[in-house]
């Protein structure tokens, strides 16, 4: 049972991390019509976010693959065994999307390889000038449980932020 849970969790996490590659891929697959008030924001960089981990790292070299525009690549997490809750070690891990400067963000669209997946979209304050280091440096805007492979997370009230965390 533990091995099966670990394999399933690993697959789900690998799939979830493909989320960010879709954000760049979306402009090719799902262009915004000319004249639309909606604009797809550029993501300057992506960074792993593991504030509850011992070393604070969660596959940092792979984070860039989440936004490279290649649907065949993505960011994956470490593998966690023992329970479906990150091996009982932490609440989760995430990926920080750096928009370069603060923007008004209304929605985040994410693609996963595996499903179902649960996630939250968190944001830093509008004045944050450095990457968040702890969950307390961000606030939760929206959460979804057991989503499929493609999800658009509407943030409710627009959020003015530079750093968006897919948690």
Short mmCIF file of C-alpha atoms in Angstrom, two decimals:
data_model
loop_
_atom_site.label_atom_id
_atom_site.label_comp_id
_atom_site.label_asym_id
_atom_site.label_seq_id
_atom_site.Cartn_x
_atom_site.Cartn_y
_atom_site.Cartn_z
CA UNK A 1 0.00 0.00 0.00
CA UNK A 2 2.80 2.42 0.87
CA UNK A 3 4.61 1.73 -2.39
CA UNK A 4 1.40 2.19 -4.39
CA UNK A 5 0.63 5.44 -2.57
CA UNK A 6 4.17 6.66 -3.20
CA UNK A 7 4.00 5.82 -6.90
CA UNK A 8 0.60 7.49 -7.29
CA UNK A 9 1.75 10.58 -5.38
CA UNK A 10 4.94 10.75 -7.43
CA UNK A 11 2.95 10.55 -10.66
CA UNK A 12 0.51 13.21 -9.49
CA UNK A 13 3.33 15.53 -8.44
CA UNK A 14 5.19 15.06 -11.71
CA UNK A 15 2.04 15.84 -13.57
CA UNK A 16 1.21 18.86 -11.48
CA UNK A 17 4.52 20.44 -12.17
CA UNK A 18 3.91 20.46 -15.87
CA UNK A 19 1.47 23.20 -15.00
CA UNK A 20 3.71 26.05 -15.78
CA UNK A 21 4.84 24.85 -19.16
CA UNK A 22 1.26 25.35 -20.25
CA UNK A 23 1.34 29.05 -19.39
CA UNK A 24 3.85 29.70 -22.18
CA UNK A 25 2.27 27.03 -24.41
CA UNK A 26 -1.15 28.65 -23.99
CA UNK A 27 -0.29 31.65 -26.15
CA UNK A 28 0.25 29.26 -29.06
CA UNK A 29 -2.67 26.92 -28.38
CA UNK A 30 -5.26 29.37 -27.07
CA UNK A 31 -4.46 32.87 -28.33
CA UNK A 32 -6.27 35.85 -26.87
CA UNK A 33 -8.35 37.54 -29.59
CA UNK A 34 -7.18 40.94 -30.82
CA UNK A 35 -8.92 43.76 -29.01
CA UNK A 36 -9.61 41.60 -25.96
CA UNK A 37 -9.03 43.30 -22.61
CA UNK A 38 -7.39 40.04 -21.46
CA UNK A 39 -3.63 39.81 -21.73
CA UNK A 40 -1.41 36.78 -21.15
CA UNK A 41 1.45 37.91 -18.93
CA UNK A 42 5.03 36.93 -19.60
CA UNK A 43 6.72 34.93 -16.88
CA UNK A 44 10.30 36.10 -16.37
CA UNK A 45 11.42 33.05 -14.41
CA UNK A 46 10.20 30.07 -12.38
CA UNK A 47 11.67 28.89 -9.08
CA UNK A 48 11.03 25.89 -6.84
CA UNK A 49 9.34 26.66 -3.51
CA UNK A 50 9.90 24.29 -0.60
CA UNK A 51 9.63 26.35 2.57
CA UNK A 52 8.91 23.34 4.79
CA UNK A 53 11.70 21.14 3.43
CA UNK A 54 14.94 20.43 5.23
CA UNK A 55 17.12 21.85 2.45
CA UNK A 56 14.56 24.29 0.99
CA UNK A 57 14.96 22.80 -2.50
CA UNK A 58 12.49 20.92 -4.67
CA UNK A 59 14.16 20.09 -7.99
CA UNK A 60 15.35 23.68 -8.62
CA UNK A 61 17.14 22.91 -11.91
CA UNK A 62 13.88 21.72 -13.45
CA UNK A 63 11.78 24.78 -12.55
CA UNK A 64 12.63 26.50 -15.85
CA UNK A 65 11.00 23.64 -17.77
CA UNK A 66 7.62 24.67 -16.36
CA UNK A 67 7.65 27.83 -18.50
CA UNK A 68 9.76 26.84 -21.51
CA UNK A 69 6.78 26.53 -23.87
CA UNK A 70 7.47 22.84 -24.53
CA UNK A 71 4.47 20.67 -23.64
CA UNK A 72 6.78 17.65 -23.35
CA UNK A 73 8.75 19.13 -20.44
CA UNK A 74 7.76 20.32 -17.00
CA UNK A 75 8.82 20.66 -13.39
CA UNK A 76 8.63 17.57 -11.20
CA UNK A 77 8.87 17.18 -7.46
CA UNK A 78 10.85 14.71 -5.45
CA UNK A 79 9.07 11.43 -4.74
CA UNK A 80 7.35 11.12 -1.37
CA UNK A 81 6.49 7.75 0.16
CA UNK A 82 4.37 6.83 3.13
CA UNK A 83 1.21 8.87 2.64
CA UNK A 84 -0.60 10.93 0.07
CA UNK A 85 0.29 14.07 2.04
CA UNK A 86 3.91 14.52 0.89
CA UNK A 87 5.04 11.46 2.83
CA UNK A 88 3.75 13.10 6.00
CA UNK A 89 6.72 15.49 5.86
CA UNK A 90 5.09 18.77 4.84
CA UNK A 91 1.91 20.44 3.62
CA UNK A 92 3.13 20.76 0.06
CA UNK A 93 5.62 22.23 -2.36
CA UNK A 94 5.23 24.79 -5.08
CA UNK A 95 6.57 26.78 -7.93
CA UNK A 96 7.09 30.53 -7.85
CA UNK A 97 6.34 32.40 -11.06
CA UNK A 98 8.24 35.69 -11.25
CA UNK A 99 6.44 38.17 -13.51
CA UNK A 100 9.42 40.57 -13.40
CA UNK A 101 7.32 43.46 -12.09
CA UNK A 102 3.98 43.60 -10.31
CA UNK A 103 0.92 43.11 -12.54
CA UNK A 104 -2.80 42.79 -11.95
CA UNK A 105 -3.49 39.04 -12.09
CA UNK A 106 -7.05 37.77 -12.53
CA UNK A 107 -6.57 34.12 -13.42
CA UNK A 108 -3.87 31.45 -13.51
CA UNK A 109 -4.16 28.59 -15.95
CA UNK A 110 -2.31 25.38 -15.11
CA UNK A 111 -1.80 22.05 -16.88
CA UNK A 112 -0.93 18.78 -15.17
CA UNK A 113 0.19 15.42 -16.50
CA UNK A 114 -1.58 13.52 -13.73
CA UNK A 115 -4.90 13.90 -12.08
CA UNK A 116 -6.67 14.36 -9.83
CA UNK A 117 -4.54 17.07 -8.27
CA UNK A 118 -5.22 19.62 -5.56
CA UNK A 119 -3.62 23.05 -5.66
CA UNK A 120 -3.72 26.58 -4.36
CA UNK A 121 -2.71 29.81 -6.01
CA UNK A 122 -0.86 32.10 -3.62
CA UNK A 123 0.50 35.60 -4.21
CA UNK A 124 3.06 37.83 -2.55
CA UNK A 125 2.36 41.42 -1.60
CA UNK A 126 2.47 44.00 -4.40
CA UNK A 127 5.60 45.54 -2.87
CA UNK A 128 7.60 42.31 -2.50
CA UNK A 129 10.97 42.75 -4.20
CA UNK A 130 12.43 39.29 -3.50
CA UNK A 131 11.20 35.73 -3.91
CA UNK A 132 9.02 34.49 -1.05
CA UNK A 133 10.95 32.31 1.39
CA UNK A 134 8.04 31.13 3.58
CA UNK A 135 4.32 30.49 3.18
CA UNK A 136 3.76 33.50 5.46
CA UNK A 137 5.33 35.64 2.70
CA UNK A 138 2.33 34.78 0.51
CA UNK A 139 -1.43 34.65 0.88
CA UNK A 140 -3.81 32.08 -0.49
CA UNK A 141 -6.21 33.42 -3.11
CA UNK A 142 -7.96 30.29 -4.36
CA UNK A 143 -7.84 26.53 -3.78
CA UNK A 144 -9.17 23.63 -5.85
CA UNK A 145 -9.27 19.93 -5.00
CA UNK A 146 -9.17 16.98 -7.35
CA UNK A 147 -8.87 18.99 -10.57
CA UNK A 148 -8.21 17.50 -13.97
CA UNK A 149 -5.28 18.05 -16.28
CA UNK A 150 -6.14 21.62 -17.29
CA UNK A 151 -7.55 24.16 -14.86
CA UNK A 152 -8.11 27.91 -14.91
CA UNK A 153 -8.02 29.32 -11.40
CA UNK A 154 -9.94 32.61 -11.16
CA UNK A 155 -8.51 34.59 -8.26
CA UNK A 156 -11.75 36.29 -7.25
CA UNK A 157 -10.62 39.86 -6.73
CA UNK A 158 -7.72 40.73 -9.06
CA UNK A 159 -4.37 40.50 -7.27
CA UNK A 160 -1.60 43.03 -7.87
CA UNK A 161 1.60 41.01 -7.47
CA UNK A 162 4.96 40.15 -8.96
CA UNK A 163 5.20 36.62 -7.51
CA UNK A 164 2.52 33.98 -8.11
CA UNK A 165 2.94 30.65 -6.31
CA UNK A 166 1.36 27.44 -7.60
CA UNK A 167 1.21 25.42 -4.37
#
